[in-house]
Tab-separated table of C-alpha atoms in Angstrom:
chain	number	residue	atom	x	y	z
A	1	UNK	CA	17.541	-23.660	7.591
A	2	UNK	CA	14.439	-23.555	5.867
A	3	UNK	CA	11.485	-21.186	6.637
A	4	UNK	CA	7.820	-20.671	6.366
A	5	UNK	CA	6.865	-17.678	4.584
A	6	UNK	CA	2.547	-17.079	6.171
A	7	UNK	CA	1.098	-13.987	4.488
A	8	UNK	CA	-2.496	-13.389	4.849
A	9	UNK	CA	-2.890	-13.017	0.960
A	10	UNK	CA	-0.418	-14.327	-2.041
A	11	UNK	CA	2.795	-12.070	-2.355
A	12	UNK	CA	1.726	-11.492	-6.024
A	13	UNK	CA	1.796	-9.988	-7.913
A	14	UNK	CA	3.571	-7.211	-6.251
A	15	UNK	CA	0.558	-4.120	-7.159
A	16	UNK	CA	-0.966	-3.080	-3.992
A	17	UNK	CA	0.912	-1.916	-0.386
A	18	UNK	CA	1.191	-5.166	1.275
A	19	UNK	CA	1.748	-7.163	-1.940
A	20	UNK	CA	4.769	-4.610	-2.657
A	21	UNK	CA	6.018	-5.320	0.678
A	22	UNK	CA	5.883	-9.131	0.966
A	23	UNK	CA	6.956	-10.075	-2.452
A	24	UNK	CA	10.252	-8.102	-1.647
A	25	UNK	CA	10.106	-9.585	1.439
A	26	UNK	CA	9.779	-13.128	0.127
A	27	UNK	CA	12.149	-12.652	-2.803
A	28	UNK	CA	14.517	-11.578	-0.602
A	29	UNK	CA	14.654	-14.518	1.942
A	30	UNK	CA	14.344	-16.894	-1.184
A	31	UNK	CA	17.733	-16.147	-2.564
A	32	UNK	CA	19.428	-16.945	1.024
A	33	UNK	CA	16.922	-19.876	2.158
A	34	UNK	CA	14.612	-22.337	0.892
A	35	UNK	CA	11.081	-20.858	1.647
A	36	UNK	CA	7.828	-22.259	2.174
A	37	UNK	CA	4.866	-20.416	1.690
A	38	UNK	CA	1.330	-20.570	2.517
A	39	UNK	CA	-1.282	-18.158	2.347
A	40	UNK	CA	-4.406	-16.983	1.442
A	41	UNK	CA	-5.992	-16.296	-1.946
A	42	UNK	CA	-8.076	-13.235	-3.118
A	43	UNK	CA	-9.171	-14.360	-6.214
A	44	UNK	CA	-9.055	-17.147	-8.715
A	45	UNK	CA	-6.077	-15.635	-10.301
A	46	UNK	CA	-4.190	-16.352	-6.898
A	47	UNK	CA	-4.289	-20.281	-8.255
A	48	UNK	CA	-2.462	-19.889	-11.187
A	49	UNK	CA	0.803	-18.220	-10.181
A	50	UNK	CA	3.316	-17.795	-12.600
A	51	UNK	CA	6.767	-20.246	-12.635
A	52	UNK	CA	8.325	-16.573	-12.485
A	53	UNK	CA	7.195	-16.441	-9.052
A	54	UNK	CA	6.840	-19.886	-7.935
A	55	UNK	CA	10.177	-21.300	-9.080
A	56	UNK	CA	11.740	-18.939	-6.243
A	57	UNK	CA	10.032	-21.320	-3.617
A	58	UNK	CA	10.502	-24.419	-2.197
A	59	UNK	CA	7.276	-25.057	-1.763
A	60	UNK	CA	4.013	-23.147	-1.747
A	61	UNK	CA	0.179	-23.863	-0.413
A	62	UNK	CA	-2.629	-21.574	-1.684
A	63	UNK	CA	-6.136	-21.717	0.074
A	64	UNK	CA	-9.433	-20.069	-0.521
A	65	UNK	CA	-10.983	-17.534	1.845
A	66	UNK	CA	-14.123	-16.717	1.540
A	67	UNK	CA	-15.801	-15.298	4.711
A	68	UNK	CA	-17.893	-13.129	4.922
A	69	UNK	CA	-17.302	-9.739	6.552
A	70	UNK	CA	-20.888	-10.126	8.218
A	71	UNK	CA	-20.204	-13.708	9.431
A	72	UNK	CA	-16.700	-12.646	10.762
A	73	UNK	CA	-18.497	-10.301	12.503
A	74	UNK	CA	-20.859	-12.594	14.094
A	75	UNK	CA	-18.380	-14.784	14.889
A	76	UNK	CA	-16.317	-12.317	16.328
A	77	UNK	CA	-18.927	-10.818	18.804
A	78	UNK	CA	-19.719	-14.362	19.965
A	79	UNK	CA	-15.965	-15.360	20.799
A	80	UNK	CA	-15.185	-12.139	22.072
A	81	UNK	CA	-12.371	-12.034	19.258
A	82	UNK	CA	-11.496	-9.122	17.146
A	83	UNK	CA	-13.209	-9.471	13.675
A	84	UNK	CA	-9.351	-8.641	12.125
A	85	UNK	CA	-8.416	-12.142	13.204
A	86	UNK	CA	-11.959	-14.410	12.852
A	87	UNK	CA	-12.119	-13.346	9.150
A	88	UNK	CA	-9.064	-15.258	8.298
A	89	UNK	CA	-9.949	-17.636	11.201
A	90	UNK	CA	-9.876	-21.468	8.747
A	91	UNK	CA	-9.430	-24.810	10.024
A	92	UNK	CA	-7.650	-25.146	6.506
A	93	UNK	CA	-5.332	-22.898	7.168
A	94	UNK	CA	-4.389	-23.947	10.309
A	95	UNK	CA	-4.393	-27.797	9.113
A	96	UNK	CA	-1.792	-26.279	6.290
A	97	UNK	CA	0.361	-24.319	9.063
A	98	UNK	CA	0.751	-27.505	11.100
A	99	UNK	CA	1.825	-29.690	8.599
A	100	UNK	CA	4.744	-27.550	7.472
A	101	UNK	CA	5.954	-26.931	10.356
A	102	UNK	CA	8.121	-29.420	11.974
A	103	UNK	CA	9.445	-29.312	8.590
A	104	UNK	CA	11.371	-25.704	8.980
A	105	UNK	CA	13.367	-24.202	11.151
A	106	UNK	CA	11.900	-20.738	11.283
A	107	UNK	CA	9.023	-18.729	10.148
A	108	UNK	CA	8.596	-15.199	9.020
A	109	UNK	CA	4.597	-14.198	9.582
A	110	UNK	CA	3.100	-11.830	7.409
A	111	UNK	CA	0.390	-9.226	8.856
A	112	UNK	CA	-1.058	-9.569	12.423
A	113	UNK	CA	-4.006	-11.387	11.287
A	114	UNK	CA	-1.912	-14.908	10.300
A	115	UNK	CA	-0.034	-14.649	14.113
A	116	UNK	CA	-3.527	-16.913	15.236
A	117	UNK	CA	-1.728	-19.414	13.495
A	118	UNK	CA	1.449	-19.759	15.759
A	119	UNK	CA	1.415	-21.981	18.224
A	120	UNK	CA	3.366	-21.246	21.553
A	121	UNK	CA	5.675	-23.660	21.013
A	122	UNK	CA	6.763	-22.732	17.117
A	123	UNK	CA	10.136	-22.459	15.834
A	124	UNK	CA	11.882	-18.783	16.202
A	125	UNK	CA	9.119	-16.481	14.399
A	126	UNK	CA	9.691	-12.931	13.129
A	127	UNK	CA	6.159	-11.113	12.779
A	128	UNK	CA	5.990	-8.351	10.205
A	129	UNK	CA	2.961	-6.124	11.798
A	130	UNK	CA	3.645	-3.787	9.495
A	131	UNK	CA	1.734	-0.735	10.469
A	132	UNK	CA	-0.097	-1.103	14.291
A	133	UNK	CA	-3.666	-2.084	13.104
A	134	UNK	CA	-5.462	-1.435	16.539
A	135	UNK	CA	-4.259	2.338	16.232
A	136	UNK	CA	-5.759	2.016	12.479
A	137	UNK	CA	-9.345	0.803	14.029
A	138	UNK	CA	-8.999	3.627	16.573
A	139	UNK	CA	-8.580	6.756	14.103
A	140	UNK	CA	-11.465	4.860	12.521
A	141	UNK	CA	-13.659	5.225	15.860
A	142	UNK	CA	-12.860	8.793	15.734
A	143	UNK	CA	-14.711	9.617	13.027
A	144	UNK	CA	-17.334	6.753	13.847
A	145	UNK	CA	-20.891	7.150	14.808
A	146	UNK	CA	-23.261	5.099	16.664
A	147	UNK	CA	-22.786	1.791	16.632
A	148	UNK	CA	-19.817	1.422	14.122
A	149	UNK	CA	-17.879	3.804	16.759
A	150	UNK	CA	-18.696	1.261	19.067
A	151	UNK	CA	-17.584	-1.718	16.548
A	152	UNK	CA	-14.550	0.114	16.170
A	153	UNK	CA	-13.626	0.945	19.505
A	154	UNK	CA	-13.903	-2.763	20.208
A	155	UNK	CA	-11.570	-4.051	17.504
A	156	UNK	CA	-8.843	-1.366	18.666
A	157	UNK	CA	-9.486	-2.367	22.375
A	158	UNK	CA	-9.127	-6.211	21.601
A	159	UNK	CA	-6.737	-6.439	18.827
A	160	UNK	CA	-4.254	-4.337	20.128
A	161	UNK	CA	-3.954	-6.839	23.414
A	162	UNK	CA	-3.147	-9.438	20.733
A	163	UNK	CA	-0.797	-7.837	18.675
A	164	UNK	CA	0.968	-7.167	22.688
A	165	UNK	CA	0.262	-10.783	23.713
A	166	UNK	CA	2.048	-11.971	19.626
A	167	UNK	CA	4.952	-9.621	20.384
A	168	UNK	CA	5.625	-10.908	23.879
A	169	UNK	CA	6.445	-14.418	22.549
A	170	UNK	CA	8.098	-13.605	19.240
A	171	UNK	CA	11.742	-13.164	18.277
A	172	UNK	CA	11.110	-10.073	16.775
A	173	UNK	CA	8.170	-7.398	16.025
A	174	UNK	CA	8.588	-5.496	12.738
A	175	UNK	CA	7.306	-2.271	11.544
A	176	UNK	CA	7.315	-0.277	8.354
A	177	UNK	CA	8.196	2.699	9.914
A	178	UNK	CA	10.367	3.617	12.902
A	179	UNK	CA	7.192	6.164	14.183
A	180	UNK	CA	4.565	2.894	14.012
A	181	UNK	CA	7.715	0.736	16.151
A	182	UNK	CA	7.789	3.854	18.360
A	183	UNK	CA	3.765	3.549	18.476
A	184	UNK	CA	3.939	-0.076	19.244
A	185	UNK	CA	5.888	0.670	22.138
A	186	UNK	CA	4.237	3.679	23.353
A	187	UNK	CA	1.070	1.154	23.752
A	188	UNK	CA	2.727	-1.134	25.917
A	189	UNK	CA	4.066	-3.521	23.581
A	190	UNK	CA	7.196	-5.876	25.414
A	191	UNK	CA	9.886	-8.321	23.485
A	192	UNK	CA	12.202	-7.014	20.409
A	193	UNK	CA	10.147	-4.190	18.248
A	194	UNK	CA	11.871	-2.843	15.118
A	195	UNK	CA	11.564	-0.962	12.161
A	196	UNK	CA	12.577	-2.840	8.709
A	197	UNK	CA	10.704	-0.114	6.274
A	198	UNK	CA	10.390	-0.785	2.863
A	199	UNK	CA	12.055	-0.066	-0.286
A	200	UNK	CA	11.617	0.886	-3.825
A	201	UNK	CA	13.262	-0.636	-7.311
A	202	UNK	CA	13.991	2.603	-8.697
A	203	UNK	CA	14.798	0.436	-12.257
A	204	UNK	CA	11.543	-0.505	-12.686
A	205	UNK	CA	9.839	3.323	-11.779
A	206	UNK	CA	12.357	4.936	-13.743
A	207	UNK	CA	10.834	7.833	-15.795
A	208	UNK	CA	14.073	7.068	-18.415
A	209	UNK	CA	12.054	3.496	-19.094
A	210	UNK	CA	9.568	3.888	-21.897
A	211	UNK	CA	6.143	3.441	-20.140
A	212	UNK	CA	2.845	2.105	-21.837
A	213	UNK	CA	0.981	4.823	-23.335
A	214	UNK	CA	-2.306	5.558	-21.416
A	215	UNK	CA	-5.206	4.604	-23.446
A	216	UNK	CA	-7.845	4.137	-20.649
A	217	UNK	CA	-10.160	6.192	-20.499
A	218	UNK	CA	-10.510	6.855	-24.310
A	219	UNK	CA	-11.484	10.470	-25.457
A	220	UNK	CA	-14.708	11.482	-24.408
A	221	UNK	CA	-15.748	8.616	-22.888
A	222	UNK	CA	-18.593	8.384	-20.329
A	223	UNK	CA	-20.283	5.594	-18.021
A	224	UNK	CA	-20.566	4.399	-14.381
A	225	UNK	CA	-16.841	5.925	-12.723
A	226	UNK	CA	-15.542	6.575	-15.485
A	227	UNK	CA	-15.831	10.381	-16.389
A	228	UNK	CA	-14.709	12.030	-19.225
A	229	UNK	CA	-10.913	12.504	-19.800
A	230	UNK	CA	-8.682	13.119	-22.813
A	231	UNK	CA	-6.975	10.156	-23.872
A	232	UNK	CA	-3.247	10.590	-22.232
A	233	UNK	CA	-0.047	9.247	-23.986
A	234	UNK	CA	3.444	9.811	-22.206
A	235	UNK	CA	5.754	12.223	-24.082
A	236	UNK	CA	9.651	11.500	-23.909
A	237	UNK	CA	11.985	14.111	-24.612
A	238	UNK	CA	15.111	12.850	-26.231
A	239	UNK	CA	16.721	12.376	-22.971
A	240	UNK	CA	13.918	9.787	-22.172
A	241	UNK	CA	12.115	11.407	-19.533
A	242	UNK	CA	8.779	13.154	-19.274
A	243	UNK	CA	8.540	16.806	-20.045
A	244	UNK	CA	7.744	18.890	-16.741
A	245	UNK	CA	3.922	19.141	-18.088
A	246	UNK	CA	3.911	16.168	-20.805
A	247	UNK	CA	1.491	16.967	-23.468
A	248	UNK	CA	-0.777	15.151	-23.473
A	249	UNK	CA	-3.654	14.948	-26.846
A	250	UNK	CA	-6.384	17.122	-25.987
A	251	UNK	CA	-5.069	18.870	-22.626
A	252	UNK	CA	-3.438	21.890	-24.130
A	253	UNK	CA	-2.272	23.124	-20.644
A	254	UNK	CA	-3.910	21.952	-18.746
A	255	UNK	CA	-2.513	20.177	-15.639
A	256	UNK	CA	-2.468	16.179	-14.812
A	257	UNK	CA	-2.980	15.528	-11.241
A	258	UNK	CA	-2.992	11.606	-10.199
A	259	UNK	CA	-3.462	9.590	-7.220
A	260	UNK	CA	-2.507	5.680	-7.469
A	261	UNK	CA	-4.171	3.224	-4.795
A	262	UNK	CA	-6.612	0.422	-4.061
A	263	UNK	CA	-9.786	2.278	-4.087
A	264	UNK	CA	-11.463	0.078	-2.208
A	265	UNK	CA	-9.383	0.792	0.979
A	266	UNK	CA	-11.159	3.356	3.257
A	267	UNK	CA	-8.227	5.624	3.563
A	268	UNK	CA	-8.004	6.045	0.281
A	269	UNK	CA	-11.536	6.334	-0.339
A	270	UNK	CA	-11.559	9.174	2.012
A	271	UNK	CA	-8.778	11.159	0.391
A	272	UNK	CA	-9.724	10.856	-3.133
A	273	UNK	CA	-13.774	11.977	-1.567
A	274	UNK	CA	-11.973	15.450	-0.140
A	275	UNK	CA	-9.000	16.055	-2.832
A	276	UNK	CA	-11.857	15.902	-5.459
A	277	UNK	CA	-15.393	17.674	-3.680
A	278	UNK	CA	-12.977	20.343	-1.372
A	279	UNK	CA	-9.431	21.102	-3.268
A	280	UNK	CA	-9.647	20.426	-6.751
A	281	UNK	CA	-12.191	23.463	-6.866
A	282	UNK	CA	-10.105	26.058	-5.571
A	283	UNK	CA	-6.669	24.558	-7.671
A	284	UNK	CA	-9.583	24.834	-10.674
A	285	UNK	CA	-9.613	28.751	-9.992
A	286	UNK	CA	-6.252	28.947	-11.380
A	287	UNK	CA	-5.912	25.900	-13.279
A	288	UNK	CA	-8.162	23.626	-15.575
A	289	UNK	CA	-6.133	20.817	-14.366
A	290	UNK	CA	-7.874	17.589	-14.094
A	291	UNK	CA	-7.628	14.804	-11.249
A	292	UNK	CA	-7.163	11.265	-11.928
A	293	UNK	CA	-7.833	8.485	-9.346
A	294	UNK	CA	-5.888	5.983	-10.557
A	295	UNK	CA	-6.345	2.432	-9.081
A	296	UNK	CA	-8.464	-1.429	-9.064
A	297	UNK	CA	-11.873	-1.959	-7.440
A	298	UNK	CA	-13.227	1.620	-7.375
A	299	UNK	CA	-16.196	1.614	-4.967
A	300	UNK	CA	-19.727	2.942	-5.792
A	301	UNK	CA	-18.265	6.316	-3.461
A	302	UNK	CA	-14.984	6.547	-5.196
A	303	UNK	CA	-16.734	6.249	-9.204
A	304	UNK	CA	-19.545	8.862	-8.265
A	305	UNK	CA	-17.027	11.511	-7.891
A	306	UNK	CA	-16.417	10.766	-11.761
A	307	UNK	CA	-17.128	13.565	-14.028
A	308	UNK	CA	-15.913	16.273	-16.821
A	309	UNK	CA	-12.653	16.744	-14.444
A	310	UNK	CA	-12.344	13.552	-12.772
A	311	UNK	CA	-11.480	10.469	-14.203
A	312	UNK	CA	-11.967	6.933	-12.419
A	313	UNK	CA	-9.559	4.807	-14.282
A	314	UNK	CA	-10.360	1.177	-12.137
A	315	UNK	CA	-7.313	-1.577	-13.098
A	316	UNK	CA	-4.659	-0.150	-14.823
A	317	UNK	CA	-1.724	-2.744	-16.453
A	318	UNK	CA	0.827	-0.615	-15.560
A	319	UNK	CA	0.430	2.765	-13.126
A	320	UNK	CA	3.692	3.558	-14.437
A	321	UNK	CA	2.193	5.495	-17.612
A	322	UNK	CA	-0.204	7.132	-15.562
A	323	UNK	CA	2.539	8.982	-12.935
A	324	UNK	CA	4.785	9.849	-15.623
A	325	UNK	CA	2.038	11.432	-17.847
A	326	UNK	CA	1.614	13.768	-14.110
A	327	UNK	CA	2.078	17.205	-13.318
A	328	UNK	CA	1.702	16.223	-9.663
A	329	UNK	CA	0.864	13.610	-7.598
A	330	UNK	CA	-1.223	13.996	-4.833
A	331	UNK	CA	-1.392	11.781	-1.327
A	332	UNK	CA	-3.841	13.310	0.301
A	333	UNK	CA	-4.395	10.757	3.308
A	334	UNK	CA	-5.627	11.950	6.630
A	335	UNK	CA	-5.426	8.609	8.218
A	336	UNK	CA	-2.313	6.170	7.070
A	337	UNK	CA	-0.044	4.004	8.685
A	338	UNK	CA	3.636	3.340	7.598
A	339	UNK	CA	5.258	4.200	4.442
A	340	UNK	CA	3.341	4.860	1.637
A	341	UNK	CA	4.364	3.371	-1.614
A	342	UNK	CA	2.240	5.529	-3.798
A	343	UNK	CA	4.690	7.944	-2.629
A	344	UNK	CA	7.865	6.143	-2.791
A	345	UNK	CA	6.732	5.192	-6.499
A	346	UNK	CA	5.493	8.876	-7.308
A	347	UNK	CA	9.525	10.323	-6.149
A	348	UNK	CA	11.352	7.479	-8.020
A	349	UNK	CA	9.153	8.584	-11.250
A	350	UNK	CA	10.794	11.674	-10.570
A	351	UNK	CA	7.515	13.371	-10.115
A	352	UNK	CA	6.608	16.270	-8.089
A	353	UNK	CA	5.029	15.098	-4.493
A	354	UNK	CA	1.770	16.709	-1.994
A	355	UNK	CA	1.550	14.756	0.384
A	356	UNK	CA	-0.715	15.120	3.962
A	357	UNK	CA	1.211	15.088	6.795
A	358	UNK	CA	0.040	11.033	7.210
A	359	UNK	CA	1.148	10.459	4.227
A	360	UNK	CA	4.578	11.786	4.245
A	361	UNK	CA	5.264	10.702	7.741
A	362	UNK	CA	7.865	7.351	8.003
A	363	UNK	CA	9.344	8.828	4.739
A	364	UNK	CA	12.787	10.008	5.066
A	365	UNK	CA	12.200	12.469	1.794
A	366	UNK	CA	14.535	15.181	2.917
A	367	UNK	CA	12.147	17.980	1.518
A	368	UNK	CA	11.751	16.826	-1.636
A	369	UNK	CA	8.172	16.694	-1.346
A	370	UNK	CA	6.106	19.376	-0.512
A	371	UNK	CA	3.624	18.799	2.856
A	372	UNK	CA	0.017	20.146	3.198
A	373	UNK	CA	-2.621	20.041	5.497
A	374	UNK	CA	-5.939	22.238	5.149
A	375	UNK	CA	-7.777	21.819	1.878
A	376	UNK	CA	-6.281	25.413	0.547
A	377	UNK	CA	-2.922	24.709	1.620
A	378	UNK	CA	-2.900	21.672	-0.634
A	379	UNK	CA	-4.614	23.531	-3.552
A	380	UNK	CA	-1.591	26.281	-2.746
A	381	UNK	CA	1.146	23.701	-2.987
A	382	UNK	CA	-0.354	22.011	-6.030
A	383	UNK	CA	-1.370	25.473	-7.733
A	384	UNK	CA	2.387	26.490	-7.033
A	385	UNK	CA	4.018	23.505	-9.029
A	386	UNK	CA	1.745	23.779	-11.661
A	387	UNK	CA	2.604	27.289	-11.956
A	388	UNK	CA	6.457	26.766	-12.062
A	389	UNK	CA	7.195	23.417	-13.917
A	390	UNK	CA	10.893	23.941	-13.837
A	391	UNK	CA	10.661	24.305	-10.215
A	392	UNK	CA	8.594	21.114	-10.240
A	393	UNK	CA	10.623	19.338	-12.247
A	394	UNK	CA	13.507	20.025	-10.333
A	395	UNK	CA	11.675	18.828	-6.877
A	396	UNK	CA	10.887	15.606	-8.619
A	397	UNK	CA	14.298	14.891	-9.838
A	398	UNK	CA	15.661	15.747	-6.271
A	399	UNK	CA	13.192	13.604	-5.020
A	400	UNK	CA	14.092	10.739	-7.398
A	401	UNK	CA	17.854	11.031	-5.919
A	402	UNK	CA	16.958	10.707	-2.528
A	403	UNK	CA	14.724	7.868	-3.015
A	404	UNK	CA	17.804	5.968	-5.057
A	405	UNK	CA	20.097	7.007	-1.753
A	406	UNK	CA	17.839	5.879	0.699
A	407	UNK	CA	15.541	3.014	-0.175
A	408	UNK	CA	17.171	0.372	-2.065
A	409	UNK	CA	15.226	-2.650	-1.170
A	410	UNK	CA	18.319	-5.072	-0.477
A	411	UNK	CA	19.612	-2.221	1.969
A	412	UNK	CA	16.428	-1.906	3.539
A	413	UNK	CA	15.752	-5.641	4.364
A	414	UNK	CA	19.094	-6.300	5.248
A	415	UNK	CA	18.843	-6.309	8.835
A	416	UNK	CA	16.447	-9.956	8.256
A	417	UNK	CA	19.675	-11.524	7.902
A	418	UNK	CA	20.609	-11.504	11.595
A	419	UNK	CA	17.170	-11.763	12.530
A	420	UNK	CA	16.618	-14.731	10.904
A	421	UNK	CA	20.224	-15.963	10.764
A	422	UNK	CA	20.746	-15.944	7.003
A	423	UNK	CA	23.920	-15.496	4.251
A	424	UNK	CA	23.410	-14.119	0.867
């Protein structure tokens, strides 16, 4: 049986939280099935795909979106349609989804915003939600005003009746998290909901594997989001791993704090805004550590909070350097759905974890992470590793252990296999 793989963008390469997720995902049904798969582009890299990745497939169809957010929105109001789904509403798309199909015998949909694209009669389909986005666009109305609470409100209100109306008729609903399954149901939602959470490849964020040496931002440097940072290189002992507080040029002792994301995702706008204005000032009573937001397509907000003690790194070729050059990293959230993979990452680099309660939540971490919630209790719990680097180095290497116990991606997905009927 051969499937089609629909993901609202391409499944690499795997760098961000839903890339991570569907280019396991993808890889993994590839090795037991051929897989065809179509989806969306987000820029003009998205055309040129490596063999690497394309070789896996049977077949693969790439189209441009490029919507507007304020047309979506427009189009939206007038249709009475959530905006989620009219900005990747595309005749193309649908054109592309209908020619494949009588052509496989299952399909595996990718993010609520493709399920438009299923019609009633399709072949069995197993819809990977992920997180529940209508809850998403209701914490967002929470902190709305005006008429964006209003805008917000209205998304949660309508999508959630589709995401109920998509799970009704599916084989199966998926979640990345048993508590967003739990929150699916809670809302009403009927038919087969489960969790499949994700995993991480511990060999490739292994602190033992010689990272590239961080050379961005150099010394001194100073422009729009940038700040000024020393210039960081990764220190080995002879084991191979980082030293609990690697020294790095120019720091003396003082303390590496990091925070990998897309910074152009509100969430994670919002936590770098309060870990840097509200609790890197009190950590900085105790500790000249400095905070480094580490991730591509910094917005205007997230590159103003640059400065002598915060660095705005944008793209990075490899966020491994930056978490094992880290005394801590930080995952500050208030709002977030599902698993976290900055976090997942951040434990299998054997680094020391604070996480918000939303961040950590969906993570079976066994206590190997420490949890905070008000802005001193986080400056506490970071102030407290900094203070005792054995003690933090032993967390992170107890965190490291669980996360090789418990999240092995091929584990993890292995319940797909009955799902969708497949052999290894």
């Amino acid at each position: 049986m051969s499937l089609l793989f629909l993901a609202h963008r391409v499944p690499f390469p795997p760098d961000r939280g839903d890339k991570i997720r569907s280019f396991h995902i993808l890889q993994y049904l590839a090795k037991r099935t051929p897989v065809h798969l179509v989806a969306f582009a987000d820029d003009e890299a998205d055309f040129d795909l490596p063999a690497v990745f394309t070789e896996m497939l049977a077949g693969f169809t790439i189209l441009r979106r490029d919507k507007s957010q304020k047309r979506a929105a427009i189009e939206a109001l007038a249709a009475g349609k959530p905006v989620s789904l009219t900005a990747f509403a595309s005749p193309a798309m649908q054109a592309a989804v209908d020619r494949i199909l009588p052509k496989v015998g299952g399909v595996y949909c990718f993010s609520g915003q493709m399920a438009q694209y299923l019609p009633v009669d399709a072949p069995p389909v197993v819809m990977d939600f992920v997180d529940v986005d209508s809850a998403k666009f209701a914490g967002f109305a929470d902190d709305a005003r005006g008429p964006m609470r209003w805008m917000m409100r209205r998304e949660a209100r309508l999508l959630g009746a589709f995401e109920r109306e998509i799970a009704a008729r599916v084989s199966a609903s998926l979640f990345v998290s048993e508590a967003e399954a739990a929150l699916f149901r809670k809302g009403g939602a009927g038919g087969r909901v489960l969790a499949v959470e994700n995993g991480i490849d511990s060999a490739k964020f292994d602190p033992a594997v010689a990272t590239t040496p961080l050379s961005s931002p150099l010394p001194e440097r100073e422009g729009p989001g940038v700040g000024r940072f020393p210039q960081a290189q990764t220190v080995l002992t002879q084991a191979g791993r980082p030293t609990p507080n690697p020294s790095l040029p120019g720091r003396g002792a003082e303390g590496l704090i990091v925070f990998t994301g897309q910074m152009d995702y509100r969430p994670n706008i919002d936590a770098v805004t309060w870990f840097a204005r509200d609790i890197l000032p009190l950590i900085r009573q105790r500790h000249p550590a400095y905070f480094a937001i580490v991730g591509r397509a910094p917005t205007p907000a997230v590159q103003s909070l640059a400065g002598d003690h915060v660095t705005v790194t944008g793209a990075v070729d490899d966020v491994r350097g930056w978490l094992a050059a880290a005394d801590v990293c930080v995952a500050p959230l208030k709002l977030a759905r599902g698993i976290q993979n900055k976090v997942l990452e951040a434990m299998a680099m054997a680094r020391p974890v604070v996480a918000s309660a939303a961040a950590a939540e969906g993570i079976d971490h066994a206590d190997t992470i420490r949890v905070a919630g008000t802005a001193q209790d986080f400056a506490d719990q970071v102030i407290a590793l900094l203070d005792a680097p054995d003690c933090a180095s032993a967390l992170g290497a107890a965190a490291r252990a669980q996360v090789i116990r418990r999240y092995g991606w091929d584990a993890r997905l292995a319940p797909l296999d009955a799902l969708l009927g497949l052999t290894a």
